[in-house]
Coordinates of C-alpha atoms and ligand atoms in Angstrom, one line a residue:
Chain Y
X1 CA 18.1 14.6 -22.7
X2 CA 15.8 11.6 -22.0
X3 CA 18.2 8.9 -21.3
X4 CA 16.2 5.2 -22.1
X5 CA 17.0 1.8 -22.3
X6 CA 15.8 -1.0 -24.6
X7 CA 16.6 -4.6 -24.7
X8 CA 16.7 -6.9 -27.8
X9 CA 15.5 -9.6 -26.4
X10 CA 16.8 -12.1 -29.6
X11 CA 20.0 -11.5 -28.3
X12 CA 19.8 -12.1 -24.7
X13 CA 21.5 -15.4 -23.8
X14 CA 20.6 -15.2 -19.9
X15 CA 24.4 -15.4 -19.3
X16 CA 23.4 -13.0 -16.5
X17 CA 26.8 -10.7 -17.1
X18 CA 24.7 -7.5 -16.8
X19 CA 23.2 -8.8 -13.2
X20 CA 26.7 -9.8 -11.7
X21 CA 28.3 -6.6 -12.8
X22 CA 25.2 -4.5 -11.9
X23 CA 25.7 -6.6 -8.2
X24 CA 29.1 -5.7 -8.0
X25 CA 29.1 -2.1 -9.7
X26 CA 26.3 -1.0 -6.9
X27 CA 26.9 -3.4 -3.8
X28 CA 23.9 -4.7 -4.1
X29 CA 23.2 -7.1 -1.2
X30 CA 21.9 -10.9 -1.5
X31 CA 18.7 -11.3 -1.6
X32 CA 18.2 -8.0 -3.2
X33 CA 18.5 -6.7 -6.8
X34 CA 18.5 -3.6 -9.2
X35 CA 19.0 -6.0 -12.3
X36 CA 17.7 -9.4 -12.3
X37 CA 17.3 -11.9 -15.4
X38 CA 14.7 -14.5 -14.7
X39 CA 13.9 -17.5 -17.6
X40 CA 10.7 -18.3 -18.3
X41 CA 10.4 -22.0 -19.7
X42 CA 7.3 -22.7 -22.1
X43 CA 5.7 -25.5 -23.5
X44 CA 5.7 -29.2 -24.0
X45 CA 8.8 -31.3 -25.1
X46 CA 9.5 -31.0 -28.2
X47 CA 7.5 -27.9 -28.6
X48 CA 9.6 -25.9 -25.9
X49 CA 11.0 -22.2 -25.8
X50 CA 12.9 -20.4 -22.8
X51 CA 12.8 -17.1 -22.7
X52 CA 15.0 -14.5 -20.6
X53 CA 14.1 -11.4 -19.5
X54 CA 16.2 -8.2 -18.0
X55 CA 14.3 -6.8 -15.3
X56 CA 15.0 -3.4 -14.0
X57 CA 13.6 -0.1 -13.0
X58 CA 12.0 1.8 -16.2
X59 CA 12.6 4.8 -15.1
X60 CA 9.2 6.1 -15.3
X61 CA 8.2 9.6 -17.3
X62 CA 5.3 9.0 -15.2
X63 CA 6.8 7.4 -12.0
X64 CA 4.4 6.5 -8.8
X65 CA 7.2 5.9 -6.8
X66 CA 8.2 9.7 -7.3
X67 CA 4.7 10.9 -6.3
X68 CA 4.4 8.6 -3.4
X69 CA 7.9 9.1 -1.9
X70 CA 6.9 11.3 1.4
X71 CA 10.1 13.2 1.4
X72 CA 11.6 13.1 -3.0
X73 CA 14.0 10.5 -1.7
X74 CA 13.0 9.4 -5.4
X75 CA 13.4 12.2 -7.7
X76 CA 13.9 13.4 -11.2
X77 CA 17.7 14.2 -12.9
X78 CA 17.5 16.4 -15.9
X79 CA 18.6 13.4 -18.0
X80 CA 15.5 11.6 -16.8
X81 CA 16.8 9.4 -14.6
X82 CA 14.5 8.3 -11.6
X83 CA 17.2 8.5 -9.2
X84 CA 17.3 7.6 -5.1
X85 CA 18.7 10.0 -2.1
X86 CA 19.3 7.2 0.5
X87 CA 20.3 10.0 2.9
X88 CA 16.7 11.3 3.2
X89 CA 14.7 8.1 2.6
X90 CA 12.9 6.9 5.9
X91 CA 12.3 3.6 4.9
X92 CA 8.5 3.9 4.7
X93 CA 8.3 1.4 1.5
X94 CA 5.6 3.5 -0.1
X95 CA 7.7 3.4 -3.2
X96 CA 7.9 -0.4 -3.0
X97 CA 3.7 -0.9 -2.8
X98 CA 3.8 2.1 -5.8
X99 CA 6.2 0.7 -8.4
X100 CA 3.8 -2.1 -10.3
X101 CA 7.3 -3.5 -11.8
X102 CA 8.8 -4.7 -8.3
X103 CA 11.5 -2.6 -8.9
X104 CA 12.7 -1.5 -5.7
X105 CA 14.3 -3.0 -2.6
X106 CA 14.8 -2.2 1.0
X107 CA 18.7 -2.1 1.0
X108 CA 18.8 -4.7 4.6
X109 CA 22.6 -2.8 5.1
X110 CA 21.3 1.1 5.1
X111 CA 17.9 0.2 5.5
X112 CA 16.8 2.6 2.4
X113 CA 15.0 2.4 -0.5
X114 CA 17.3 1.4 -3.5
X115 CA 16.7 0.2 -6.9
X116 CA 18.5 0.9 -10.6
X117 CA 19.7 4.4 -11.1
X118 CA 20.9 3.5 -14.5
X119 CA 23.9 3.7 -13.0
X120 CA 23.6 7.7 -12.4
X121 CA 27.3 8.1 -11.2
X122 CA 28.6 6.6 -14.3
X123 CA 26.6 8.1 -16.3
X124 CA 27.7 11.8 -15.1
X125 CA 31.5 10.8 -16.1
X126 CA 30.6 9.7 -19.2
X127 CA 30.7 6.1 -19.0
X128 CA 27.9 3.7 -19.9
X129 CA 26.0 2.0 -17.1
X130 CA 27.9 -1.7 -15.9
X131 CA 25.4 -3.7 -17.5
X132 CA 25.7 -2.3 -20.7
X133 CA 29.2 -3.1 -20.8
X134 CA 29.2 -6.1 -19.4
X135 CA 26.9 -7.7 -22.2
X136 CA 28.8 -10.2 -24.3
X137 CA 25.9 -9.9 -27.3
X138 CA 25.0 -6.1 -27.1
X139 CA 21.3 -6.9 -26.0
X140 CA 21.3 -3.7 -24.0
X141 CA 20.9 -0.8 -26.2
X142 CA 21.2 2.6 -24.0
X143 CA 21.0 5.8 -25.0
X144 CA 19.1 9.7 -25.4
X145 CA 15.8 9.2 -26.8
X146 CA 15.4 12.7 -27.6
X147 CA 18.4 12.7 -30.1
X148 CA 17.2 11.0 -33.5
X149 CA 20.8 9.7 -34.3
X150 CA 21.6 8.0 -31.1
X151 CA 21.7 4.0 -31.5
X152 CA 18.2 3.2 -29.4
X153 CA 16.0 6.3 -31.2
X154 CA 17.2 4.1 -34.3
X155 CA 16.1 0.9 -33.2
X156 CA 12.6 2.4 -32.1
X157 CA 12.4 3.9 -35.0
X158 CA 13.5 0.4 -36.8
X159 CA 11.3 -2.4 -34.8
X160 CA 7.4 -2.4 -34.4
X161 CA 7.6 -4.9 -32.4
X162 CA 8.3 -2.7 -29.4
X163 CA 6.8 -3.7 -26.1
X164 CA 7.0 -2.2 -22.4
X165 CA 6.3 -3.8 -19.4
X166 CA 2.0 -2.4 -18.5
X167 CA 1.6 -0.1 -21.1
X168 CA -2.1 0.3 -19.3
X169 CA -0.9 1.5 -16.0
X170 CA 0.4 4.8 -17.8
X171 CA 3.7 5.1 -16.3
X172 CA 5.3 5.6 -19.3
X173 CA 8.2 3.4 -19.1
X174 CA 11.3 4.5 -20.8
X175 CA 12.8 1.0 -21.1
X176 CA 11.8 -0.8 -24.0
X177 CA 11.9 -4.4 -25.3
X178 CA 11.8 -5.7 -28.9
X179 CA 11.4 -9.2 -29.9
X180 CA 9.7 -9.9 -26.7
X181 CA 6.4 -11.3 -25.9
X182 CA 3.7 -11.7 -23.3
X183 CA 5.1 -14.7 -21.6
X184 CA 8.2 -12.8 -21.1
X185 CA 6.9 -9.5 -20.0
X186 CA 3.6 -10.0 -18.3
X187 CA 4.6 -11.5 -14.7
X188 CA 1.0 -13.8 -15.0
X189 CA 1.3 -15.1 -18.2
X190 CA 3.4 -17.6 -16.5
X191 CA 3.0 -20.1 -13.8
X192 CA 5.7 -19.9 -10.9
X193 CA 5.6 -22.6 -9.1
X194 CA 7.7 -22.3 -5.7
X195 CA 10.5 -24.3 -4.5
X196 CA 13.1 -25.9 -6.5
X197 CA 12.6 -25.9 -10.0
X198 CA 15.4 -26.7 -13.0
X199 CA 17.7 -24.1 -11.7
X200 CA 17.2 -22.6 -8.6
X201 CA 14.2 -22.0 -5.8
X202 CA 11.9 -19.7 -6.9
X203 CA 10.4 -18.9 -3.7
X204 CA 8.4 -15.7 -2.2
X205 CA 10.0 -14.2 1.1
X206 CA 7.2 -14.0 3.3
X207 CA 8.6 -11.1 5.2
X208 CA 10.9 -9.0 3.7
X209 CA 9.5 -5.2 3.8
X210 CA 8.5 -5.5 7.5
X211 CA 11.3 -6.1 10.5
Chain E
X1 CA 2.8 -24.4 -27.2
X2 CA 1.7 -24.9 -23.7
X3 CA 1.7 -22.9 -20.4
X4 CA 4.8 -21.0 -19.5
X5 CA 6.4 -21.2 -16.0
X6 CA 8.9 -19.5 -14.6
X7 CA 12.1 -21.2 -13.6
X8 CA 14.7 -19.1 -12.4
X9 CA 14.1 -15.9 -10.7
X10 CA 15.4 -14.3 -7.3
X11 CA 13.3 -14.5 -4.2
X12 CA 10.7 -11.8 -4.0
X13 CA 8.9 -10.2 -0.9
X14 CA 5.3 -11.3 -0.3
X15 CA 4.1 -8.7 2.5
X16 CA 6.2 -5.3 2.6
X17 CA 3.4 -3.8 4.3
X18 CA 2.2 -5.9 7.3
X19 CA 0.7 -5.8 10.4
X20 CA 2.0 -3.0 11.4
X21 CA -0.3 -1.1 8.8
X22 CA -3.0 -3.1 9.3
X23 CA -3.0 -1.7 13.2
X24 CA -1.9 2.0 12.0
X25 CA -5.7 1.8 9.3
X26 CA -7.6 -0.3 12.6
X27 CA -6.2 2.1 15.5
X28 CA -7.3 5.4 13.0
X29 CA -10.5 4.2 12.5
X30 CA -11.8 4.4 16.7
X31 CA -10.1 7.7 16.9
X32 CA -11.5 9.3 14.1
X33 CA -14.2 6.8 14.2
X34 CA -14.6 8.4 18.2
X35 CA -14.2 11.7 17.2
X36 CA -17.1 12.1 14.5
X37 CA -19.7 10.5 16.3
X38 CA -18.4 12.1 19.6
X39 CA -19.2 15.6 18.1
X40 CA -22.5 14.2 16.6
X41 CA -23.9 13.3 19.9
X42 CA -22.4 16.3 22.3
X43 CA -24.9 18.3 19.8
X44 CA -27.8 16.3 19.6
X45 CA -28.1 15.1 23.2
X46 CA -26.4 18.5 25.2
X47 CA -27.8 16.9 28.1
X48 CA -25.5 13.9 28.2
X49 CA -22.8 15.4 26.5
X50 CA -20.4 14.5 29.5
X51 CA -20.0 11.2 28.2
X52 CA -18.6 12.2 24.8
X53 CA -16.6 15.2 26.0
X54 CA -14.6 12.6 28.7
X55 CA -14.5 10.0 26.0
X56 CA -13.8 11.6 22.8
X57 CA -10.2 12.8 24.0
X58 CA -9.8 9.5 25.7
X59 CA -10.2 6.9 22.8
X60 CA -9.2 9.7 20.6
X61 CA -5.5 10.4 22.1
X62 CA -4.9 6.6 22.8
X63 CA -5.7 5.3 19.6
X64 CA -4.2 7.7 17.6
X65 CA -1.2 7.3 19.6
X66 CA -0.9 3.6 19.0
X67 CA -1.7 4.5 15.5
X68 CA 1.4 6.7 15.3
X69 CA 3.4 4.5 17.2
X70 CA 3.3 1.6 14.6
X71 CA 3.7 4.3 11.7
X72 CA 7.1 5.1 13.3
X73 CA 7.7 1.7 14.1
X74 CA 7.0 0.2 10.6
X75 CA 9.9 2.9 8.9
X76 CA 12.9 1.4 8.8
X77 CA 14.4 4.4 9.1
X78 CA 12.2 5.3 12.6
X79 CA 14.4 8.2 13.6
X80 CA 14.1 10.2 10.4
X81 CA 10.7 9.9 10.5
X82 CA 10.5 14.3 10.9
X83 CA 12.0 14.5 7.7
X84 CA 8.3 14.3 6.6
X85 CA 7.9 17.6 7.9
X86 CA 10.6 19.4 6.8
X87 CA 11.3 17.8 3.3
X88 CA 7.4 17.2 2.3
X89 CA 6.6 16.5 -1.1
X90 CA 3.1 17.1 -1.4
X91 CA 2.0 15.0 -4.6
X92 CA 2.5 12.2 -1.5
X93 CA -0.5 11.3 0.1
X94 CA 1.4 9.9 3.0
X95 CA 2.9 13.3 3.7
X96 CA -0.2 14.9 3.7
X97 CA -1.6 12.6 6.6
X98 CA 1.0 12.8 8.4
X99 CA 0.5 16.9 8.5
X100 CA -3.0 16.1 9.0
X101 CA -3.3 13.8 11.5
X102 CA -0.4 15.8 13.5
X103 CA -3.1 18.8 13.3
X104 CA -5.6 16.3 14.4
X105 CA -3.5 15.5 17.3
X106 CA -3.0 19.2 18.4
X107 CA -7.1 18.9 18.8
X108 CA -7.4 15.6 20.8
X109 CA -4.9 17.2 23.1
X110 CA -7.1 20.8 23.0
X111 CA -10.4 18.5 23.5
X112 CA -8.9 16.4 26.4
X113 CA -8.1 19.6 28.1
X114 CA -11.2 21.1 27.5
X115 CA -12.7 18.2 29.5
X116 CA -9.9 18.5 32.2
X117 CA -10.8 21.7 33.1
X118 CA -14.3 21.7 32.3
X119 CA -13.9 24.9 30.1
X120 CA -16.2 23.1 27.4
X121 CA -16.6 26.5 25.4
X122 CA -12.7 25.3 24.1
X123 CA -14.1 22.3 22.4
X124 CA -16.8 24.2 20.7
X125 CA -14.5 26.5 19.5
X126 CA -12.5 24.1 17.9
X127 CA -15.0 21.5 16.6
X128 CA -15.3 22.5 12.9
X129 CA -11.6 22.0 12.3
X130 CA -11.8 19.6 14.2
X131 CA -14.4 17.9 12.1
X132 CA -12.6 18.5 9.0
X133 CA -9.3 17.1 10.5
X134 CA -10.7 13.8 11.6
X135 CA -12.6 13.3 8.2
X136 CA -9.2 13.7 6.3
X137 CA -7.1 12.0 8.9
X138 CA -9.8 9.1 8.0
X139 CA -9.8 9.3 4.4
X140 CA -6.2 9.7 3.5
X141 CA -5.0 6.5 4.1
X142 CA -7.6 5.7 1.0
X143 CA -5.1 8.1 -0.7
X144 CA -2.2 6.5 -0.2
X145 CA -3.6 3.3 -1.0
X146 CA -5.0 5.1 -4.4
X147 CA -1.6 6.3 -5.2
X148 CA -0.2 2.5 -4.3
X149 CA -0.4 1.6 -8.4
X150 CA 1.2 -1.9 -7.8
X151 CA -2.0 -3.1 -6.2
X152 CA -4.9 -2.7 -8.5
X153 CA -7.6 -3.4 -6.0
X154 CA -7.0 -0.4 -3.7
X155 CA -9.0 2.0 -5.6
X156 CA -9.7 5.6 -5.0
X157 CA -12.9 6.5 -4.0
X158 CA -14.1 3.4 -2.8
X159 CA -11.3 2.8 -0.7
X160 CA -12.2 6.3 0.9
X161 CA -16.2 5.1 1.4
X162 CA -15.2 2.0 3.0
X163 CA -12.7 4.3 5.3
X164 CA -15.4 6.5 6.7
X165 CA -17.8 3.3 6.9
X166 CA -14.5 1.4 9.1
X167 CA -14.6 5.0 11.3
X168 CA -18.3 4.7 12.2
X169 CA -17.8 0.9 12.7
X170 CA -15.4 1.4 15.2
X171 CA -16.6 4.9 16.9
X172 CA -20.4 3.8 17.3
X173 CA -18.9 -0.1 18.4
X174 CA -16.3 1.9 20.9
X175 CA -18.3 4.2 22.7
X176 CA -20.9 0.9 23.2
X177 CA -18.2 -1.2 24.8
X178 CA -17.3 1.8 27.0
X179 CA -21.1 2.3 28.2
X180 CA -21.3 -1.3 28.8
X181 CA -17.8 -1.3 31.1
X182 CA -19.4 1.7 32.9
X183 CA -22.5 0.2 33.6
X184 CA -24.9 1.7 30.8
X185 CA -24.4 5.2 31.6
X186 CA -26.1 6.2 28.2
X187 CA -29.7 7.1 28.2
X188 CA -31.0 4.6 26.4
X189 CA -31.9 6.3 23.4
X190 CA -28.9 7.1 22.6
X191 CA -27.0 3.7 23.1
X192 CA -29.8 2.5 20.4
X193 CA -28.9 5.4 18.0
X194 CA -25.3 3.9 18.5
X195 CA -26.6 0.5 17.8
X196 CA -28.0 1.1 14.6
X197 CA -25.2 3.3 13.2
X198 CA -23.1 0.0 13.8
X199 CA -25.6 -1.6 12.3
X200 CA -26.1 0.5 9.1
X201 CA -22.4 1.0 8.6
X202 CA -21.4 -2.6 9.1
X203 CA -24.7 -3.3 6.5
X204 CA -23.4 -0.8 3.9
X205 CA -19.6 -2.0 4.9
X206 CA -20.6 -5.3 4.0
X207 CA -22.3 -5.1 1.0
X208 CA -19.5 -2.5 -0.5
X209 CA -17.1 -5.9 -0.2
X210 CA -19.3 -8.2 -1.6
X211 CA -20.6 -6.0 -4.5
X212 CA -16.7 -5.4 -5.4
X213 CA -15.6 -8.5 -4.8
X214 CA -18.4 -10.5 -6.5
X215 CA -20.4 -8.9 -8.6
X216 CA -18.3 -5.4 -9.7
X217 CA -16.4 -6.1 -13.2
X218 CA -13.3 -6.5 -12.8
X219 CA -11.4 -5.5 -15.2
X220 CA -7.5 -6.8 -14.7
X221 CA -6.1 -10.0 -14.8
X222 CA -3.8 -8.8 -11.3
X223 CA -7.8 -8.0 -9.7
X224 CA -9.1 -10.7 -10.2
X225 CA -6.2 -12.9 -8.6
X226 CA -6.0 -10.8 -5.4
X227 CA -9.5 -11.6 -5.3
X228 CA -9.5 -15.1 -5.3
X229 CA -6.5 -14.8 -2.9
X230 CA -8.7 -13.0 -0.5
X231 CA -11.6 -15.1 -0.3
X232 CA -10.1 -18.5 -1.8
X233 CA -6.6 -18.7 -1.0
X234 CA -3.7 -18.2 1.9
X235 CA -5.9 -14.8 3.1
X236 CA -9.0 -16.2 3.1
X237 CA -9.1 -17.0 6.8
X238 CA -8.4 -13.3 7.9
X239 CA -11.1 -12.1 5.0
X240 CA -14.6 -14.4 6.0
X241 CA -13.4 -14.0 9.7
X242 CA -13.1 -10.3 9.6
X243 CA -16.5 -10.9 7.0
X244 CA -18.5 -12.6 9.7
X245 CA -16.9 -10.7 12.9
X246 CA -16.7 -7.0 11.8
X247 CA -20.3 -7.2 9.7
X248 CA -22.5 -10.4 10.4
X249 CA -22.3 -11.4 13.6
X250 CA -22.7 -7.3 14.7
X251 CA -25.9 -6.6 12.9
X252 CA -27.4 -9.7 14.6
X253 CA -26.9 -8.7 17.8
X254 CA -26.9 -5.4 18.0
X255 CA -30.3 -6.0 15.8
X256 CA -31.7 -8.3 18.5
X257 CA -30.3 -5.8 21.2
X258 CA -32.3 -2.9 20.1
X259 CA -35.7 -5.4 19.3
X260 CA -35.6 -6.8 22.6
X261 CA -33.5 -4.1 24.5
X262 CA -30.9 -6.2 25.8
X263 CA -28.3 -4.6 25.3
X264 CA -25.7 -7.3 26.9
X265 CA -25.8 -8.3 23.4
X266 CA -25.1 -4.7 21.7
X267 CA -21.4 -4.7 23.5
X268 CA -20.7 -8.5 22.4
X269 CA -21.4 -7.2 18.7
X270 CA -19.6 -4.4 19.1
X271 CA -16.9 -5.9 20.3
X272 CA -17.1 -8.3 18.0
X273 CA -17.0 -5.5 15.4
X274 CA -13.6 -4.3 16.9
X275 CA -12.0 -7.5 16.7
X276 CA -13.0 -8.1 13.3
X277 CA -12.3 -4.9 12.0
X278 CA -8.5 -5.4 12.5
X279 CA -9.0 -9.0 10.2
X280 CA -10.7 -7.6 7.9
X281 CA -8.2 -4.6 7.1
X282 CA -5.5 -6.7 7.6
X283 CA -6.5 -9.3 4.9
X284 CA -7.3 -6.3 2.3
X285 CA -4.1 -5.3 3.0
X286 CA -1.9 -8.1 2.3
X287 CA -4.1 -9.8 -0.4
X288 CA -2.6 -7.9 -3.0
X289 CA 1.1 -8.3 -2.0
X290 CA 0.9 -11.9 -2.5
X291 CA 1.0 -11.3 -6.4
X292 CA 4.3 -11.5 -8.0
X293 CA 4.9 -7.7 -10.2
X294 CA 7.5 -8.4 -12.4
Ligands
SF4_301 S1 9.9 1.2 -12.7 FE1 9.1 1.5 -10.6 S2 10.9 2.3 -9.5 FE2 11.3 2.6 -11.6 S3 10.5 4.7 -12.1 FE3 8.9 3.3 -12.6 S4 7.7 3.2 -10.7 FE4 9.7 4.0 -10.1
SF4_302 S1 11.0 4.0 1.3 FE1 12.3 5.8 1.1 S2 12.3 6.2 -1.1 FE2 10.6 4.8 -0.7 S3 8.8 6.1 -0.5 FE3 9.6 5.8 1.6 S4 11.0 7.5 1.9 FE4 10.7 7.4 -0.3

């Protein structure tokens, strides 16, 4: 089993559902996330677009934070999963200067490494990780890549247009996007301007990692 | 359709790694920096070895104390930090320095008792590991930094080269500063063989940055903008100071020292050298955190 996610991104609406359940299904703190949707606006009026983009851990085949971690605080599950012990992390953020898709945080509460486990402890009960559920338009497809018949293998197998997030870094991701595009997927294909902008402040903390 | 810009997105960290690091790569560099060139000269100039069997363990066990001190200090997890030891995972290169500079440790404590007691056959007998454990406990910070894929400018082997030119930077410019404080106890021969290794590494330090910073291809978009963060944007201060301090303004004067043999002007440059040396690591550092990943 090779569980993998893939997002349709002609469905995502950027309600942000799956980020607020993801918050509250793994206490994620503020200031920190696991799941995040950012928009990306494009173009002159009237030739505009916004798109909106899950962001998440892709749980690597090929993960540097794995091979960095000193101690396997980041480790492999049978199913695939790139999962976190928060027990025997020390908090060196090794992982953090590793993963090139900024998926990992320094929880500020237990002061470990955290980031998405595609939600691990639901998965071993049988249930479907919270974001998944929580999407009002099915965008997030989830699923066993190795078994032909499950519903993403069949939506790889349907779309060419299937993109991961720096194909040339060789991680081999093992979350997908169709219908998606540079702009959306490439963090410097856009401009990002900080302070406030339409919605919120997009901003860079200057210290976060360090004390 | 025009540019794209992004305009809603959570807050993201610009330096995870900060100054803290920066003194951990600095503070390795004079010990292991120390510890090479110590060894060099106790066997080329036996009759002045004194010098370098007093200093060696001194610089050596002070600096790589402060250097572990800030490694423990920069986890946020400090008091697990043994769990390196007894749940390693050796695809990491961070657990293998921290086993290696441990071992290098055991021998600074060996060679500083070998100078306590005089017995100077102990040093001797432990100079080829000894050797071997300072070269690695240099180079594997070049490791980690290889294995750091998020920031495309730390590549492996160059980052090693530059590591063992940063060592002979700081050895050659810290045993100069220590002959100077002492009252030039060197024979002068061999405070101008000091000179010009500080001289040749800074030279060859030097022109490894600009050759990758300016004329290497660079072949990612994320490269090239660390790059023009480093020497154009909020980093560029640290980068051309630790530029002129660590490799400029050294070779000048520890050139004119060894023309003219005043060597007053050797310990400004190496000093000068230390001081820069911490900039210029530090700016390499953080130059490449300032990029947004995702
Ligand atoms: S996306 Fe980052 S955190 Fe997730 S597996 Fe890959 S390297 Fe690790
Ligand atoms: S911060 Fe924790 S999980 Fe990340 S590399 Fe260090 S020990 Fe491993």
């Amino acid at each position: 089993m090779r569980l993998g996610f893939l997002v349709d991104l002609s469905r995502c609406m950027g309600c942000m559902a799956c980020a607020v359940s993801c918050k509250a299904e793994n206490n994620v703190p503020l200031h920190s996330w696991r799941l995040r949707v950012k928009y990306i606006d494009q173009g002159e009026f009237p030739e505009t677009k916004r798109h909106f983009v899950p962001l998440r851990c892709n749980h690597c085949d090929n993960a540097p934070c794995e091979r960095i971690c000193p101690v396997s605080a980041l480790h492999y599950l049978p199913n695939g999963i790139v999962n976190v012990d928060h027990e025997r992390c020390i908090g060196c953020a090794s992982c953090m200067m590793a993963c090139p898709y900024n998926a990992i945080y320094l929880d500020p509460i237990t002061n470990s490494a955290d980031k998405c486990t595609y939600c691990a402890h639901r998965i071993e009960v049988g249930m479907m990780p919270a974001c998944v559920v929580a999407c009002p338009t099915h965008a997030n497809i989830f699923g066993d890549l190795d078994d032909p018949e499950s519903e993403i293998s069949k939506y790889l197998q349907e779309h060419r247009d299937v993109m991961v997030r720096k194909p040339e870094l060789n991680t081999h991701p093992k979350h997908f996007y169709v219908r998606g595009s540079t702009v959306a997927l490439d963090p410097l294909a856009s401009e990002r301007p900080e302070g406030y902008t339409l919605f919120t402040d997009v901003e860079f903390l200057d210290h976060i990692g360090g004390h | 359709m025009l540019g794209a810009e992004v305009t809603f997105d959570v807050a993201l960290p610009k330096v995870v790694w900060g100054w803290l690091v920066s003194t951990n790569m600095w503070a390795k560099s004079i010990a292991t920096g120390t510890f090479l060139l110590g060894l060099y000269f106790i066997k080329k100039y036996p009759e002045q070895d004194n010098f370098f069997r007093k200093w060696l363990p001194i610089l050596g066990i002070i600096f790589i104390g402060i250097t572990l001190l800030v490694t423990v200090l920069d986890l946020h997890h400090m008091f697990r930090f043994w769990k390196i030891f007894v749940f390693a995972h050796f695809t990491s290169a961070v657990t293998l320095g921290a086993w290696v500079v441990s071992a290098f440790v055991i021998v600074l404590l060996i060679a500083f008792w070998s100078w306590v007691t005089g017995n100077k056959k102990l040093l001797d007998r432990i100079m080829i590991p000894g050797f071997i454990l300072a070269f690695f406990s240099t180079i594997y910070t070049a490791g980690i930094m290889g294995e750091a894929t998020a920031r495309e400018v730390w590549v492996f082997p160059a980052e090693m080269i530059s590591m063992l030119l940063s060592a002979m930077i700081a050895g050659s410019a810290a045993y100069l500063v220590v002959d100077a404080i002492y009252g030039n106890v060197l024979k002068e021969e061999i405070r101008r063989e000091l000179g010009y290794i500080l001289f040749g590494s800074a030279g060859l330090a030097a022109a490894m940055f600009i050759g990758e910073l300016f004329f290497a291809k660079i072949h990612s978009e994320f490269a090239y903008k660390t790059i023009e963060i480093l020497a154009f944007g909020d980093v560029a201060p640290f980068f051309w100071g630790g530029m002129f301090l660590t490799f400029i303004i050294p070779m000048v004067l520890v050139g004119i020292a060894n023309e003219n043999k005043k060597y007053q002007y050797a310990f400004l440059g190496a000093l000068s050298a230390i001081v820069g040396l911490w900039l210029i690591k530090h700016a390499w550092l953080i130059a490449p955190q300032y990029l947004p990943l995702s």
